[in-house]
Coordinates of C-alpha atoms in Angstrom, one line a residue:
X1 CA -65.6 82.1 15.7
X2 CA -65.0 83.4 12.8
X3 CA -63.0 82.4 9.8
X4 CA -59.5 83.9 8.6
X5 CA -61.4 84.6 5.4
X6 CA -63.9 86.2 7.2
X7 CA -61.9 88.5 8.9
X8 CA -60.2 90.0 5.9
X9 CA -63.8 90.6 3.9
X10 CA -64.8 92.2 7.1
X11 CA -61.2 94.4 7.4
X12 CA -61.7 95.0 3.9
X13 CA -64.7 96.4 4.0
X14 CA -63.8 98.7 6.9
X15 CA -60.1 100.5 6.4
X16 CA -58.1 100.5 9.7
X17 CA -57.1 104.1 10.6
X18 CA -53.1 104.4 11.3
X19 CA -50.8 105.5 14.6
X20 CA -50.1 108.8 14.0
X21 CA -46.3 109.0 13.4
X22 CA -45.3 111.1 16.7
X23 CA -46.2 108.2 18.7
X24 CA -43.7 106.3 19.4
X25 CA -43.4 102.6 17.7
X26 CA -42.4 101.0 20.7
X27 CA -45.1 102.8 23.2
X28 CA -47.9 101.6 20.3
X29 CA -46.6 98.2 20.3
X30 CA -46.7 98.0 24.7
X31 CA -50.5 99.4 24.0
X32 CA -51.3 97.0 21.5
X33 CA -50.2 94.0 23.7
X34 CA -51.8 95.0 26.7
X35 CA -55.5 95.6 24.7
X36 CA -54.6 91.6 23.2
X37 CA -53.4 90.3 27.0
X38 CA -56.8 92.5 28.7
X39 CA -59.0 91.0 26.2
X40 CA -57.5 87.5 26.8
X41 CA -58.3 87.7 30.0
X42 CA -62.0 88.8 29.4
X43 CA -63.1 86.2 26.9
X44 CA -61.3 83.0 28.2
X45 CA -61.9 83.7 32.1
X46 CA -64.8 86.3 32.9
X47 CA -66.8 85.6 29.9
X48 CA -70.1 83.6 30.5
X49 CA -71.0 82.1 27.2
X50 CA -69.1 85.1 25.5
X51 CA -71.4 87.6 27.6
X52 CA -70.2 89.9 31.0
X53 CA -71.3 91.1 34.1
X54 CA -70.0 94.2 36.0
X55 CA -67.5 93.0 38.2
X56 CA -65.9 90.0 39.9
X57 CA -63.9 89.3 42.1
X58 CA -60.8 87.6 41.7
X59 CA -61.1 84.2 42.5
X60 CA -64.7 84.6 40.8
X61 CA -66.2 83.2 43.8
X62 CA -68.9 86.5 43.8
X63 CA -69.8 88.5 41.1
X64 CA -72.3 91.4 39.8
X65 CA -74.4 93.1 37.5
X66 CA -76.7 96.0 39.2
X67 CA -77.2 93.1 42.3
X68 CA -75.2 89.9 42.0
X69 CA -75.4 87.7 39.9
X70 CA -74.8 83.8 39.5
X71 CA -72.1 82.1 37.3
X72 CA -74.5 81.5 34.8
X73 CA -75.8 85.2 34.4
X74 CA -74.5 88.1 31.7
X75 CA -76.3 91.7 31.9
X76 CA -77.6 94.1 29.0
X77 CA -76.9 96.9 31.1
X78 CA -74.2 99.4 30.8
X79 CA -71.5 98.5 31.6
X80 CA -72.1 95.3 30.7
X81 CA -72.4 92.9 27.3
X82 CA -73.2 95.2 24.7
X83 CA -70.8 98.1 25.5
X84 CA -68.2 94.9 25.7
X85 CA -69.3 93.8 22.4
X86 CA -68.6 97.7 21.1
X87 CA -65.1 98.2 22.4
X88 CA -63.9 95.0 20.8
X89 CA -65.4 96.7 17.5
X90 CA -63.8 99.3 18.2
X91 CA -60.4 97.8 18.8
X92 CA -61.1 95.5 15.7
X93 CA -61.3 98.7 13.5
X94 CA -58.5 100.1 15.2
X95 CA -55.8 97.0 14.9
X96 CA -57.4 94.5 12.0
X97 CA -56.5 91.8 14.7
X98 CA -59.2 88.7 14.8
X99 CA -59.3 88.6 18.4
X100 CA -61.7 91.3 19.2
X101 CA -63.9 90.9 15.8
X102 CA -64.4 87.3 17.3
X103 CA -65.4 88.7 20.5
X104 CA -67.8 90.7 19.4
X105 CA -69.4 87.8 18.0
X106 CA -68.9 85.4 20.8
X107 CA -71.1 88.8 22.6
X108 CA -73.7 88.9 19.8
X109 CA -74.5 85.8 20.0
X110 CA -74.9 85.8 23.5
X111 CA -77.0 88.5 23.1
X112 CA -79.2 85.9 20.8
X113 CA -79.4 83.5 23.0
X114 CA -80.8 85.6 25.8
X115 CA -83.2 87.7 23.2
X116 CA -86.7 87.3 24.4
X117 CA -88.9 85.8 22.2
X118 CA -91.0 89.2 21.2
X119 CA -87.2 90.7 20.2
X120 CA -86.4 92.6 23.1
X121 CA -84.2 91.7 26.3
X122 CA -84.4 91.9 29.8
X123 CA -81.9 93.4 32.3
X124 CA -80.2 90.4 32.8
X125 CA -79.9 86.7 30.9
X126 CA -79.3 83.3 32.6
X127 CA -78.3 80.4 30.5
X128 CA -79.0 78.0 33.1
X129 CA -82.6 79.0 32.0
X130 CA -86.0 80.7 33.2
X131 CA -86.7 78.2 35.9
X132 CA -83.1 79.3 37.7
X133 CA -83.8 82.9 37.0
X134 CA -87.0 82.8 38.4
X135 CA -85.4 81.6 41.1
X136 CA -82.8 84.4 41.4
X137 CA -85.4 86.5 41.5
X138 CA -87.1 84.8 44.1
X139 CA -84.1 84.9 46.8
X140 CA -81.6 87.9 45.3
X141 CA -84.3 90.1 43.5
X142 CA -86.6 89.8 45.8
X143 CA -84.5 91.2 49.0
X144 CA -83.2 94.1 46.9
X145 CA -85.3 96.6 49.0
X146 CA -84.1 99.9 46.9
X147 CA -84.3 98.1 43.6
X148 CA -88.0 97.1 43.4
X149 CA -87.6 96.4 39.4
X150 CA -86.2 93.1 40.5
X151 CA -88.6 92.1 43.0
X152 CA -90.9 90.6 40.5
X153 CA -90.3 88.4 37.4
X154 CA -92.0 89.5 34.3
X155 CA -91.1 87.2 32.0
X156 CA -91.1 90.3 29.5
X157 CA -88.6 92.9 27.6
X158 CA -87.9 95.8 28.9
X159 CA -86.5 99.4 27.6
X160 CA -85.1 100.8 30.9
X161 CA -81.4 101.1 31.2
X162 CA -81.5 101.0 27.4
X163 CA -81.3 97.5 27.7
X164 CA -83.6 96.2 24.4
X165 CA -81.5 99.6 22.7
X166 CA -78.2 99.3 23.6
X167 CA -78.3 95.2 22.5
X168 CA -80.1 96.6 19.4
X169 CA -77.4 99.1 18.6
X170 CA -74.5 96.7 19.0
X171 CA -76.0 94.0 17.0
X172 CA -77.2 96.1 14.1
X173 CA -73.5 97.5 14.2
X174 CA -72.2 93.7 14.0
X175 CA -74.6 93.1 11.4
X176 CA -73.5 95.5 9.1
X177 CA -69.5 94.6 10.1
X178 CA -70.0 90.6 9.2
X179 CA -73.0 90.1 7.5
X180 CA -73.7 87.3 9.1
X181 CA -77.5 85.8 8.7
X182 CA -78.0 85.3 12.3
X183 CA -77.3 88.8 13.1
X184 CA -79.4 90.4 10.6
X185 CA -82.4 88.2 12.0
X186 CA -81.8 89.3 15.4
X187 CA -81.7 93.0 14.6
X188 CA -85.0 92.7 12.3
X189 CA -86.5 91.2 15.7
X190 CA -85.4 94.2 17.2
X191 CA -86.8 96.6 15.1
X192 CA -90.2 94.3 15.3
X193 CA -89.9 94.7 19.3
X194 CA -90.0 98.8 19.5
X195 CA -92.3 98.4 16.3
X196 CA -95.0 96.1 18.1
X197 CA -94.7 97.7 21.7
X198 CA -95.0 101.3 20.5
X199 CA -98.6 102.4 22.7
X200 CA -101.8 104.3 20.6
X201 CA -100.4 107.2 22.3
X202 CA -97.4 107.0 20.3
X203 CA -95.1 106.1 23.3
X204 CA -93.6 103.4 24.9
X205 CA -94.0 100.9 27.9
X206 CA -91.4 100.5 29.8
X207 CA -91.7 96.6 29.9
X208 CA -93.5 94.5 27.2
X209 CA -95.5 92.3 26.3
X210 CA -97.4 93.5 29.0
X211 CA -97.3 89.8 31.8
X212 CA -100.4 90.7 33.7
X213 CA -101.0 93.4 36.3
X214 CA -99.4 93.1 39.6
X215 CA -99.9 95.1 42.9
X216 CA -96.8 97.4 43.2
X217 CA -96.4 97.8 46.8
X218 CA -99.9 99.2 46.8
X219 CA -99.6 101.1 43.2
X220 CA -100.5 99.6 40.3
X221 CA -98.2 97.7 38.3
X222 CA -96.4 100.7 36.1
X223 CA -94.3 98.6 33.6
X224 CA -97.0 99.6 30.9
X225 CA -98.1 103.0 30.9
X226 CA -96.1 106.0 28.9
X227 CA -92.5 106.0 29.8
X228 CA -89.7 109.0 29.7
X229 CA -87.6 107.5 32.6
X230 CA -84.6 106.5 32.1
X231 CA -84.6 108.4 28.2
X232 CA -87.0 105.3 27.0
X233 CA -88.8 107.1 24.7
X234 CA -85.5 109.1 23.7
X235 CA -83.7 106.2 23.3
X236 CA -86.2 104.5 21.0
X237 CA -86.5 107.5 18.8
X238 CA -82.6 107.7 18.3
X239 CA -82.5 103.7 17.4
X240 CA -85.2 104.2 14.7
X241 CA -83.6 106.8 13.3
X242 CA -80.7 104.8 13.0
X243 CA -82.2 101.7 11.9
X244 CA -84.0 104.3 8.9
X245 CA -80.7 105.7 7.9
X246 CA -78.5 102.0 8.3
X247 CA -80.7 99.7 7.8
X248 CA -83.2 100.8 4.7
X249 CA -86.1 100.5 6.7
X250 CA -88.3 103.5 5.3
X251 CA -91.9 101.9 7.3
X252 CA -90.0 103.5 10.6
X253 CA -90.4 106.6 9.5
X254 CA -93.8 107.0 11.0
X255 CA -93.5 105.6 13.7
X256 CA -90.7 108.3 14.5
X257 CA -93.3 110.7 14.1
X258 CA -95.8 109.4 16.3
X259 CA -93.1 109.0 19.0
X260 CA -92.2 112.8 18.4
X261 CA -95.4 114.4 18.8
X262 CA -96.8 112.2 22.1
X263 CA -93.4 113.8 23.7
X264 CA -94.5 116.8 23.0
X265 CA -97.5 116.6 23.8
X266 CA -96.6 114.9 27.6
X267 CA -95.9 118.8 28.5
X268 CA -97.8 119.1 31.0
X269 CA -100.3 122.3 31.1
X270 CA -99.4 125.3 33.3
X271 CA -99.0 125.9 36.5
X272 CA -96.8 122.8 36.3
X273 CA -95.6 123.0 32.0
X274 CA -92.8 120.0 32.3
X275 CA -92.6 116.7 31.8
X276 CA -92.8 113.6 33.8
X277 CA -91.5 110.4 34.3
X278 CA -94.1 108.4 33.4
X279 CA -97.6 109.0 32.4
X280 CA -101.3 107.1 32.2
X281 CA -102.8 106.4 28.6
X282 CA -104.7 110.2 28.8
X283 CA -101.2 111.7 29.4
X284 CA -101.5 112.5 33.3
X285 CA -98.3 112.0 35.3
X286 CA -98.5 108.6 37.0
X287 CA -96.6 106.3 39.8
X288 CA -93.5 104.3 39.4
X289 CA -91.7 102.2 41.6
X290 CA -92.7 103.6 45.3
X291 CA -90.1 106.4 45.4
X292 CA -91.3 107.7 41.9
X293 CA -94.6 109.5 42.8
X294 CA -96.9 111.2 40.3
X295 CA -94.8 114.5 39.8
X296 CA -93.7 116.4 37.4
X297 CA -89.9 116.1 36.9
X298 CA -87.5 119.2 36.5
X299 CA -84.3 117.3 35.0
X300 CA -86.6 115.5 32.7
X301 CA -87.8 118.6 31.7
X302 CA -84.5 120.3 30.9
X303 CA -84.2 116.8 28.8
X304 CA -87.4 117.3 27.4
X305 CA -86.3 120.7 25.9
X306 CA -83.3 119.4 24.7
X307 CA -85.6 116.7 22.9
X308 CA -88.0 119.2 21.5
X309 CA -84.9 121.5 19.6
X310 CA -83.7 118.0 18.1
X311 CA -87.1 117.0 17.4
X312 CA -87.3 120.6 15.4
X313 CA -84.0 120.5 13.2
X314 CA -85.2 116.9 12.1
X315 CA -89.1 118.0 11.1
X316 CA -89.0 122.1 10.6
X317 CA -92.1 121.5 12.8
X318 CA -92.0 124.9 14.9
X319 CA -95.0 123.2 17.4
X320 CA -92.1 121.8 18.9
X321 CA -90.7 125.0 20.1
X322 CA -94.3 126.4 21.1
X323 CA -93.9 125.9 25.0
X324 CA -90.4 126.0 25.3
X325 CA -90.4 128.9 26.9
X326 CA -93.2 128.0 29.2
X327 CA -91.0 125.2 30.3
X328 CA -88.1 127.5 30.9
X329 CA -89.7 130.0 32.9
X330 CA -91.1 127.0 35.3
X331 CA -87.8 125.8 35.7
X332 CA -86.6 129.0 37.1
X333 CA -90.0 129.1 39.7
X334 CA -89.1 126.1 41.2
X335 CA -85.4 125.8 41.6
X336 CA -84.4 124.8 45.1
X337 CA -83.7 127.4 47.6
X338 CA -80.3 128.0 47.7
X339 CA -79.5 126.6 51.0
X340 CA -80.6 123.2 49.3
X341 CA -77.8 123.5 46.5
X342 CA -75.3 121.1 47.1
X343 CA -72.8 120.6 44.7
X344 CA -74.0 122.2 41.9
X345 CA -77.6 120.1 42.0
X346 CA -80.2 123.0 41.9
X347 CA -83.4 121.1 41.6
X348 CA -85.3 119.1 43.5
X349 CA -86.8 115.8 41.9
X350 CA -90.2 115.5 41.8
X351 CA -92.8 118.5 41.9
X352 CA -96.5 118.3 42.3
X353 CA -98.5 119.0 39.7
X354 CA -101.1 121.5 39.8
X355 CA -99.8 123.0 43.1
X356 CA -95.6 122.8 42.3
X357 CA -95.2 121.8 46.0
X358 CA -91.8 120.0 46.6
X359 CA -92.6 116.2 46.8
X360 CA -90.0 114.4 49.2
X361 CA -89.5 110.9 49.2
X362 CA -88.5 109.1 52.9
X363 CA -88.1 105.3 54.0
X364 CA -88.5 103.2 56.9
X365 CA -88.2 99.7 58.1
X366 CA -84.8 97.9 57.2
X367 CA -85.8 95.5 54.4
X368 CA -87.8 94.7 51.7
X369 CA -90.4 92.6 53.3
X370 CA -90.7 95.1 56.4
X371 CA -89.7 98.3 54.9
X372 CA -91.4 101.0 53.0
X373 CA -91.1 103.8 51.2
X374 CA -93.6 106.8 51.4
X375 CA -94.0 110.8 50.4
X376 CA -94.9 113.9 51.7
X377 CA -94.2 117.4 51.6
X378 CA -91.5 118.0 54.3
X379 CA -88.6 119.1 52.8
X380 CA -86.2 119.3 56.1
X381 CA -82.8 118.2 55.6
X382 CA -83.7 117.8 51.6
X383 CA -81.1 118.5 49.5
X384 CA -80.6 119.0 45.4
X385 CA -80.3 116.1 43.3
X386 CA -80.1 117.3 40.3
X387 CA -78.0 120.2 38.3
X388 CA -80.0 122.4 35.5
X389 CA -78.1 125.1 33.8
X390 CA -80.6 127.2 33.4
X391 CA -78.6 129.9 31.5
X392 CA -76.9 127.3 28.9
X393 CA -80.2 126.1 28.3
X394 CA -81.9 129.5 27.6
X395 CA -79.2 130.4 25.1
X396 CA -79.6 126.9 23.4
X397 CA -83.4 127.5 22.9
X398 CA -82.8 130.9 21.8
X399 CA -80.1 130.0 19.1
X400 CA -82.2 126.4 17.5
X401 CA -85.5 128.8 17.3
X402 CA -83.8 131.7 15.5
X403 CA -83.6 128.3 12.7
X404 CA -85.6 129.2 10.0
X405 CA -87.4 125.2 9.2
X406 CA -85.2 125.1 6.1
X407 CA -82.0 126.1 7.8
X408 CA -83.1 123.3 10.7
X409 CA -83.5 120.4 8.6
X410 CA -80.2 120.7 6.9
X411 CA -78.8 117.9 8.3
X412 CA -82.1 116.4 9.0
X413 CA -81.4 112.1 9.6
X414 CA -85.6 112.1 9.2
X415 CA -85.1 113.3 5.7
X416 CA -82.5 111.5 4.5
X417 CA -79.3 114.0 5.1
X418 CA -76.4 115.0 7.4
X419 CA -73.8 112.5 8.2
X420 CA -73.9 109.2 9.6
X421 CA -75.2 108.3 13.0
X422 CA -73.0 105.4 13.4
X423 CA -70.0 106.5 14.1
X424 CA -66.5 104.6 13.4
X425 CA -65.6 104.6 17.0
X426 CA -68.6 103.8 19.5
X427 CA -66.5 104.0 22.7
X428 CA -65.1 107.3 23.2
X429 CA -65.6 108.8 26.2
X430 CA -65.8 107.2 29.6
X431 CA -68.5 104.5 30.3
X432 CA -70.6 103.7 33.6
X433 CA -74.1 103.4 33.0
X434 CA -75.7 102.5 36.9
X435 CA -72.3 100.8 37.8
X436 CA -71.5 102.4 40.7
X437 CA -68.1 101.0 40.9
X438 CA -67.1 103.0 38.0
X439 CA -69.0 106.0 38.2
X440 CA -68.2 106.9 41.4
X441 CA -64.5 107.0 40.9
X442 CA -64.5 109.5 38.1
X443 CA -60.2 108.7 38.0
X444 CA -58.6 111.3 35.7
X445 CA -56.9 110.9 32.1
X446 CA -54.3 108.3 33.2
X447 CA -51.0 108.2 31.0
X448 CA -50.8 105.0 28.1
X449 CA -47.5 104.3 30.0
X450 CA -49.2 104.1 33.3
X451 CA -52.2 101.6 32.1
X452 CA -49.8 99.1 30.4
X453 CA -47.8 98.8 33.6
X454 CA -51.0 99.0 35.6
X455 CA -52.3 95.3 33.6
X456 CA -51.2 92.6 35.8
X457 CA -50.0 89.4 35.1
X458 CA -53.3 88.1 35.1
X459 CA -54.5 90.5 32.8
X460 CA -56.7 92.3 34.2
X461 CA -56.8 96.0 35.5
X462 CA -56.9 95.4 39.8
X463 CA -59.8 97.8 40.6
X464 CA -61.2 98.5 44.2
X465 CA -64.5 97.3 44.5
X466 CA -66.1 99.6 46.6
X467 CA -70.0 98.8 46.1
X468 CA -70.8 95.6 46.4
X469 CA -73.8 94.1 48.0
X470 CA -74.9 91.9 51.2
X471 CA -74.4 87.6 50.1
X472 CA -78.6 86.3 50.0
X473 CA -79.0 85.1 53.1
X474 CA -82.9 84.5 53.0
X475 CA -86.1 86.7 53.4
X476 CA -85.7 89.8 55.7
X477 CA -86.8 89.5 59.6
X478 CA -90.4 91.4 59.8
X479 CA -89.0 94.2 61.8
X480 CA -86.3 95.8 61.7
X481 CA -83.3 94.5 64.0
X482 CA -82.3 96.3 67.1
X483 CA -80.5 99.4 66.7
X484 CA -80.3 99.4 63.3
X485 CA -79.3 102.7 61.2
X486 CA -80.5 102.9 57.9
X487 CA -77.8 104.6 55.9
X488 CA -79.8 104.7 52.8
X489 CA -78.6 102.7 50.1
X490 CA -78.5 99.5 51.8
X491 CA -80.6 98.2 54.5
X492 CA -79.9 95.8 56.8
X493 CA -77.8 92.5 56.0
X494 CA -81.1 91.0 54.5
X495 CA -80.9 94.0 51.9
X496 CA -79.6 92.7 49.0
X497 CA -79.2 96.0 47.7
X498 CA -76.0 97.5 46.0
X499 CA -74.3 99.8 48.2
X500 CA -71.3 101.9 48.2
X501 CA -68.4 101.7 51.2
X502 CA -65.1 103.9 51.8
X503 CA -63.6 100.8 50.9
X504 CA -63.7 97.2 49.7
X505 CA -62.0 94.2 48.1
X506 CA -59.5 94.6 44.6
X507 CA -61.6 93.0 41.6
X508 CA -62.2 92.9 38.1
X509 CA -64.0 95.4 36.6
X510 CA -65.8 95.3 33.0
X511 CA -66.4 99.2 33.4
X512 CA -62.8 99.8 33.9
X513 CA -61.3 97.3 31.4
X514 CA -64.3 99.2 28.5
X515 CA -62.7 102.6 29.8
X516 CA -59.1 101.7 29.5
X517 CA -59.6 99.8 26.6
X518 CA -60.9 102.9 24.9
X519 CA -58.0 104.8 26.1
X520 CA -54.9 102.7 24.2
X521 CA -57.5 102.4 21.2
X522 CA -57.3 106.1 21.1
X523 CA -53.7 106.1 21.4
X524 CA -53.1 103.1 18.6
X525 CA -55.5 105.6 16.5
X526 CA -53.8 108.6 17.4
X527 CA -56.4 110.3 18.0
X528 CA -56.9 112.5 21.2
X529 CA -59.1 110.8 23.6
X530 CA -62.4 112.5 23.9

């Protein structure tokens, strides 16, 4: 906890920003109370060691992070301990009120505890320690047939999720709030994780220290080789340039320029000029987990582009827009047939190099020890997955390349200018990460009015817990069960997969209570929610 004095050198240090006067004194006041009762709630009854999960329920008999999770267990995640640990900075900045600033630090600190020795984090901590997460991942992690990243224990760090970055970025935002010495160490052994684990290449791992090769359902392990899944290299990139600009660090400079040109040079050449999710040391696509062939990716791609205009405005290196175009034109080839749209998602996922045949992915069996799954090239039934606005991206490309280099390094972070990449409000638009709980319901702008009369007298905001997952119940039979129906996300009631039903039990949601949060912090601000 920290100290009363503490507090006010921190407040200090940070001016609150003031309720604009049309809101009503009285409305701000309800708001105010109903972030202090929510956050009550949070720290004294869901926190684990001042870390979070995803959801609960009630009673707190079951709970969840991407699978479920014992009572001991917080996740780095999003939605989960970091994100927590922003929107009580946030609400701190907003109010001046020592309840959140001490959150954040009962977070941080959990954070520490759980930070792997080599400075980066995995998905998940247990402070009942490694010999009862081992075994979680033994009995839960191991029947999670459609999440194989938790069927083997690594004993490693890993980037995916932005879990090493998003703990980074909170901490190195707490650091510079408090100042406190334990902080400031954790953040240097941060920076010393994504320093040591950058590859020759340039890139990044996905998981490091590398733990030893393991046989990956018949691929080879993956955790190592070059990865853009899940934005890891992007992600990477965007924390050294913060930790450059906040954290007078001027030896990461390079390494932000190493990381910059292997991306672009992961574009693949033609007839397949896109990018991949992950790649082999020589800069081939490779295999992830079993339902991430070798292919080229088309929403990475349209990512990849995105990357490549940023990557110009903070270098005035024009080899970045070289084979934009290329890129572009691909994209266009290979859209799905229109009677694969489906909602708006134009593009199939994965695309053979070399031959730009559609690459579909299938399953069968009903668990994780008898199921598998496998790819080919039939595209029956095969629908979109993924939108690309072609168009938008076109003019975007055209518009950063008319830049002259001087004009496109005005507000270059990589050279010292433009305004500051941490912002005073982290939280401010809705937050989900892969909890599907909270990204499925996409609920609409609900009034202040309506979420202070919506806390109950618990304090907590009663959400619906739709996906949930099957209790461990041991290792899956060897075949699959009579008539059983696999319905995709979940197999059968070995699966300890998450999976997603019309309806389920009221809970507690971190997701929600980040998201609402955000909402009456806007409203104490008076700002207008993003």
């Amino acid at each position: 906890m920290l100290t009363r004095r503490a507090c006010l050198a921190a407040a200090a240090a940070t001016p609150l920003l003031t309720a604009a006067p049309a809101a009503a004194a009285k409305e701000v006041e309800a708001a105010r109370d109903a972030m202090r009762r929510a956050t009550r709630f949070m720290t004294d009854k869901a926190a684990a060691n001042g870390g979070y999960v995803w959801s609960y329920l009630p009673d707190f008999s079951r709970r969840w992070g991407e699978m479920e999770a014992w009572p001991s267990m917080i996740w780095t995640q999003a939605p989960g301990t970091p994100e927590m640990g922003q929107i009580f900075l946030d609400a701190w900045r907003a109010t001046g009120e020592a309840q959140y600033l001490n959150a954040a630090v009962a977070a941080g600190d959990a954070l520490i505890k759980g930070q792997h020795p080599s400075g980066g984090w995995n998905y998940v901590i247990d402070f009942d320690g490694e010999a009862s997460l081992r075994r979680w991942y033994e009995t839960i992690g191991r029947n999670g047939w459609r999440l194989e990243e938790f069927q083997h224990y690594y004993g490693n760090a890993t980037f995916d999720d932005h879990a090493t970055v998003g703990c980074g970025r909170f901490l190195l935002r707490l650091a510079l709030t408090t100042d406190l010495p334990r902080l400031r160490a954790a953040v240097d052994r941060t920076i010393a994780f994504v320093l040591d684990s950058q590859l020759p290449s340039g890139g990044w791992p996905q998981r490091w220290p590398r733990a030893g090769a393991f046989n990956n359902h018949g691929h080879p392990d993956y955790t190592g080789l070059i990865t853009l899944n899940d934005e890891v290299m992007d992600e990477n990139i965007d924390f050294l340039l913060l930790i450059l600009q906040q954290w007078n660090r001027p030896d990461v400079e390079q390494p932000i320029r190493r990381a910059m040109a292997c991306y672009r040079d992961l574009q693949q050449p033609a007839p397949t000029p896109g990018w991949a999710l992950q790649y082999t040391p020589d800069f081939k696509p490779a295999w992830g987990r079993t339902y991430e062939p070798a292919a080229v990716s088309p929403h990475v791609t349209a990512i990849a582009v995105e990357r490549m205009l940023d990557f110009y405005r903070l270098t005035g290196d024009r080899s970045f827009l070289a084979r934009l175009d290329e890129a572009l034109d691909w994209l266009a080839r290979i859209e799905a047939p229109a009677a694969a749209h489906h909602e708006g998602r134009n593009h199939f996922r994965f695309v053979e190099p070399g031959t730009n045949r559609f690459m579909a992915v299938h399953r069968r069996g009903s668990n994780a020890q008898n199921g598998e799954y496998y790819v080919d090239y039939d595209m029956t039934g095969q629908r979109g997955e993924k939108h690309i606005d072609l168009a938008r991206l076109r003019r975007h490309v055209e518009q950063v390349a008319a830049l002259t280099p001087d004009e496109a390094v005005r507000h270059s972070a990589l050279m010292g200018r433009g305004p500051s990449l941490l912002p005073d409000y982290v939280i401010t638009r809705p937050q989900g990460g892969s909890d599907l709980n909270v990204t499925a319901s996409r609920p609409g702008m609900t009034p202040v009015t309506l979420l202070v009369e919506g806390l109950n007298a618990e304090g907590y905001w009663p959400v619906e817990l739709r996906t949930t997952s099957h209790a461990y119940r041991g290792d899956g039979p060897a075949e699959a069960p009579p008539g059983f129906v696999d319905r995709g996300q979940v197999g059968d009631a070995w699966d300890t997969s998450p999976f997603t039903e019309t309806s389920g039990p009221m809970g507690i949601s971190t997701g929600a209570y980040i998201n609402n949060m955000a909402r009456l912090i806007a409203h104490v601000r008076g700002a207008r929610p993003s």
